[in-house]
């Protein structure tokens, strides 16, 4: 796959995920975890995650990218509204702060790419897939955890979202 195709696919995925996060949805969603797992696997299997010409610096950059992905996943999860309806189903919905956190997350990814380029590191386009997969997985796991921790009786989500105020 060409770097431009991977970048375009990553942007499309992020736009779709952000769109879905702004909707009222049950917190128990395994599909997004499977999807983010596939993105992580695609990022890992693409190879070239570390520039072998500058091994130590390349490893540090990969660690920084993963730390940013985890950190922004944690931040975005904290901005999502989570509640339990009277029937016991946990729901979530992104807020305006969730959008701001996504923009900051994407800006950090661009800044890390620019820093790597300035340092002379070769960057594989599949690192974007790894970054997006990790950050989506962390956010989803934490939102699910928050939903499970809410007081009340936990039940399997119903098909229709409740009307929220």
Short mmCIF file of C-alpha atoms in Angstrom, two decimals:
data_model
loop_
_atom_site.label_atom_id
_atom_site.label_comp_id
_atom_site.label_asym_id
_atom_site.label_seq_id
_atom_site.Cartn_x
_atom_site.Cartn_y
_atom_site.Cartn_z
CA UNK A 1 0.00 0.00 0.00
CA UNK A 2 1.31 3.46 -0.89
CA UNK A 3 2.03 6.01 1.89
CA UNK A 4 -0.63 8.36 0.53
CA UNK A 5 -3.21 5.56 0.58
CA UNK A 6 -2.34 4.69 4.18
CA UNK A 7 -2.56 8.34 5.21
CA UNK A 8 -5.91 8.76 3.46
CA UNK A 9 -7.23 5.55 5.02
CA UNK A 10 -6.08 6.68 8.48
CA UNK A 11 -7.80 10.06 8.10
CA UNK A 12 -11.00 8.35 6.94
CA UNK A 13 -10.89 6.00 9.93
CA UNK A 14 -10.37 8.85 12.38
CA UNK A 15 -13.20 10.90 10.85
CA UNK A 16 -15.53 7.89 11.05
CA UNK A 17 -14.53 7.07 14.65
CA UNK A 18 -14.92 10.68 15.77
CA UNK A 19 -18.32 10.87 14.06
CA UNK A 20 -19.45 7.72 15.85
CA UNK A 21 -18.10 8.95 19.19
CA UNK A 22 -20.28 12.05 18.96
CA UNK A 23 -23.38 9.84 18.82
CA UNK A 24 -25.09 8.34 21.85
CA UNK A 25 -23.88 4.73 21.98
CA UNK A 26 -23.68 1.87 24.49
CA UNK A 27 -20.34 1.81 26.29
CA UNK A 28 -20.04 -1.95 25.76
CA UNK A 29 -18.76 -2.15 22.19
CA UNK A 30 -16.33 -4.87 21.23
CA UNK A 31 -16.36 -4.04 17.53
CA UNK A 32 -14.20 -0.94 17.99
CA UNK A 33 -11.67 -2.99 19.95
CA UNK A 34 -11.45 -5.56 17.17
CA UNK A 35 -11.10 -2.78 14.64
CA UNK A 36 -8.36 -1.01 16.59
CA UNK A 37 -6.62 -4.38 17.06
CA UNK A 38 -6.61 -4.87 13.30
CA UNK A 39 -5.12 -1.41 12.86
CA UNK A 40 -2.41 -2.19 15.40
CA UNK A 41 -1.62 -5.48 13.65
CA UNK A 42 -1.50 -3.73 10.27
CA UNK A 43 0.85 -1.13 11.71
CA UNK A 44 3.11 -3.77 13.22
CA UNK A 45 3.10 -6.07 10.22
CA UNK A 46 3.97 -3.23 7.83
CA UNK A 47 7.46 -3.12 9.31
CA UNK A 48 9.80 -0.17 9.34
CA UNK A 49 8.53 1.17 12.65
CA UNK A 50 12.09 1.94 13.72
CA UNK A 51 14.73 3.55 11.51
CA UNK A 52 17.56 1.01 11.74
CA UNK A 53 20.11 3.60 10.55
CA UNK A 54 19.50 5.49 13.81
CA UNK A 55 18.39 2.64 16.04
CA UNK A 56 18.44 4.32 19.46
CA UNK A 57 16.77 7.49 18.22
CA UNK A 58 14.26 5.46 16.20
CA UNK A 59 13.29 3.39 19.24
CA UNK A 60 12.93 6.54 21.34
CA UNK A 61 10.68 8.09 18.70
CA UNK A 62 8.51 4.96 18.57
CA UNK A 63 8.21 4.98 22.36
CA UNK A 64 7.27 8.67 22.27
CA UNK A 65 4.62 8.03 19.61
CA UNK A 66 3.13 5.18 21.63
CA UNK A 67 3.19 7.29 24.81
CA UNK A 68 1.37 10.10 23.01
CA UNK A 69 -1.17 7.63 21.59
CA UNK A 70 -1.88 6.22 25.06
CA UNK A 71 -1.90 9.67 26.69
CA UNK A 72 -4.37 11.13 24.22
CA UNK A 73 -6.55 8.03 24.47
CA UNK A 74 -6.70 8.59 28.23
CA UNK A 75 -7.41 12.30 27.77
CA UNK A 76 -10.21 11.75 25.25
CA UNK A 77 -11.79 9.05 27.41
CA UNK A 78 -12.03 11.57 30.24
CA UNK A 79 -13.96 13.99 28.01
CA UNK A 80 -16.65 11.50 27.01
CA UNK A 81 -19.96 11.76 28.86
CA UNK A 82 -20.92 8.38 30.41
CA UNK A 83 -24.18 7.58 32.19
CA UNK A 84 -26.51 4.71 33.04
CA UNK A 85 -30.18 4.85 32.04
CA UNK A 86 -33.00 3.70 34.37
CA UNK A 87 -32.97 0.27 32.72
CA UNK A 88 -29.30 -0.19 33.72
CA UNK A 89 -27.62 0.24 30.33
CA UNK A 90 -24.44 2.33 30.27
CA UNK A 91 -24.24 4.91 27.47
CA UNK A 92 -21.57 7.28 26.21
CA UNK A 93 -21.39 10.33 24.01
CA UNK A 94 -18.46 12.50 23.00
CA UNK A 95 -18.46 16.18 23.90
CA UNK A 96 -16.97 19.28 22.35
CA UNK A 97 -13.89 18.59 24.46
CA UNK A 98 -13.63 15.17 22.85
CA UNK A 99 -13.33 16.90 19.46
CA UNK A 100 -10.71 19.29 20.82
CA UNK A 101 -8.75 16.37 22.26
CA UNK A 102 -8.91 14.56 18.88
CA UNK A 103 -7.54 17.65 17.14
CA UNK A 104 -4.74 17.89 19.71
CA UNK A 105 -4.02 14.19 19.25
CA UNK A 106 -3.75 14.59 15.49
CA UNK A 107 -1.61 17.72 15.86
CA UNK A 108 0.75 15.80 18.15
CA UNK A 109 1.06 13.02 15.57
CA UNK A 110 1.95 15.55 12.88
CA UNK A 111 4.44 17.23 15.23
CA UNK A 112 6.08 13.88 16.03
CA UNK A 113 6.32 13.09 12.32
CA UNK A 114 7.90 16.51 11.73
CA UNK A 115 10.34 16.02 14.60
CA UNK A 116 11.38 12.64 13.23
CA UNK A 117 11.87 14.14 9.79
CA UNK A 118 13.96 17.00 11.24
CA UNK A 119 16.11 14.46 13.07
CA UNK A 120 16.67 12.56 9.83
CA UNK A 121 14.58 9.53 10.76
CA UNK A 122 12.84 7.54 8.08
CA UNK A 123 9.20 7.00 9.01
CA UNK A 124 7.13 4.09 7.78
CA UNK A 125 3.59 5.11 6.83
CA UNK A 126 2.27 2.19 8.87
CA UNK A 127 3.24 3.98 12.10
CA UNK A 128 0.10 6.06 11.58
CA UNK A 129 -1.99 2.88 11.70
CA UNK A 130 -0.26 1.82 14.90
CA UNK A 131 -0.77 5.26 16.49
CA UNK A 132 -4.46 5.45 15.57
CA UNK A 133 -5.12 1.84 16.59
CA UNK A 134 -3.50 2.27 20.01
CA UNK A 135 -5.17 5.60 20.78
CA UNK A 136 -8.63 4.33 19.79
CA UNK A 137 -8.19 1.12 21.81
CA UNK A 138 -7.10 2.97 24.95
CA UNK A 139 -10.01 5.41 24.74
CA UNK A 140 -12.54 2.65 24.12
CA UNK A 141 -11.27 0.48 26.97
CA UNK A 142 -11.40 3.38 29.42
CA UNK A 143 -14.89 4.51 28.39
CA UNK A 144 -16.10 0.92 28.76
CA UNK A 145 -14.45 0.73 32.18
CA UNK A 146 -16.15 3.96 33.25
CA UNK A 147 -19.50 2.59 32.10
CA UNK A 148 -19.03 -0.60 34.08
CA UNK A 149 -18.08 1.37 37.21
CA UNK A 150 -21.31 3.38 37.24
CA UNK A 151 -23.72 2.62 40.08
CA UNK A 152 -26.80 0.62 39.22
CA UNK A 153 -27.48 -2.72 37.67
CA UNK A 154 -25.46 -3.44 34.56
CA UNK A 155 -27.44 -4.95 31.70
CA UNK A 156 -26.71 -5.66 28.09
CA UNK A 157 -27.33 -2.57 25.94
CA UNK A 158 -30.65 -2.17 24.20
CA UNK A 159 -30.96 -1.36 20.51
CA UNK A 160 -32.23 2.19 20.87
CA UNK A 161 -30.43 5.04 22.59
CA UNK A 162 -32.32 6.84 25.33
CA UNK A 163 -33.28 10.46 24.92
CA UNK A 164 -30.72 12.59 26.72
CA UNK A 165 -30.98 16.09 28.02
#
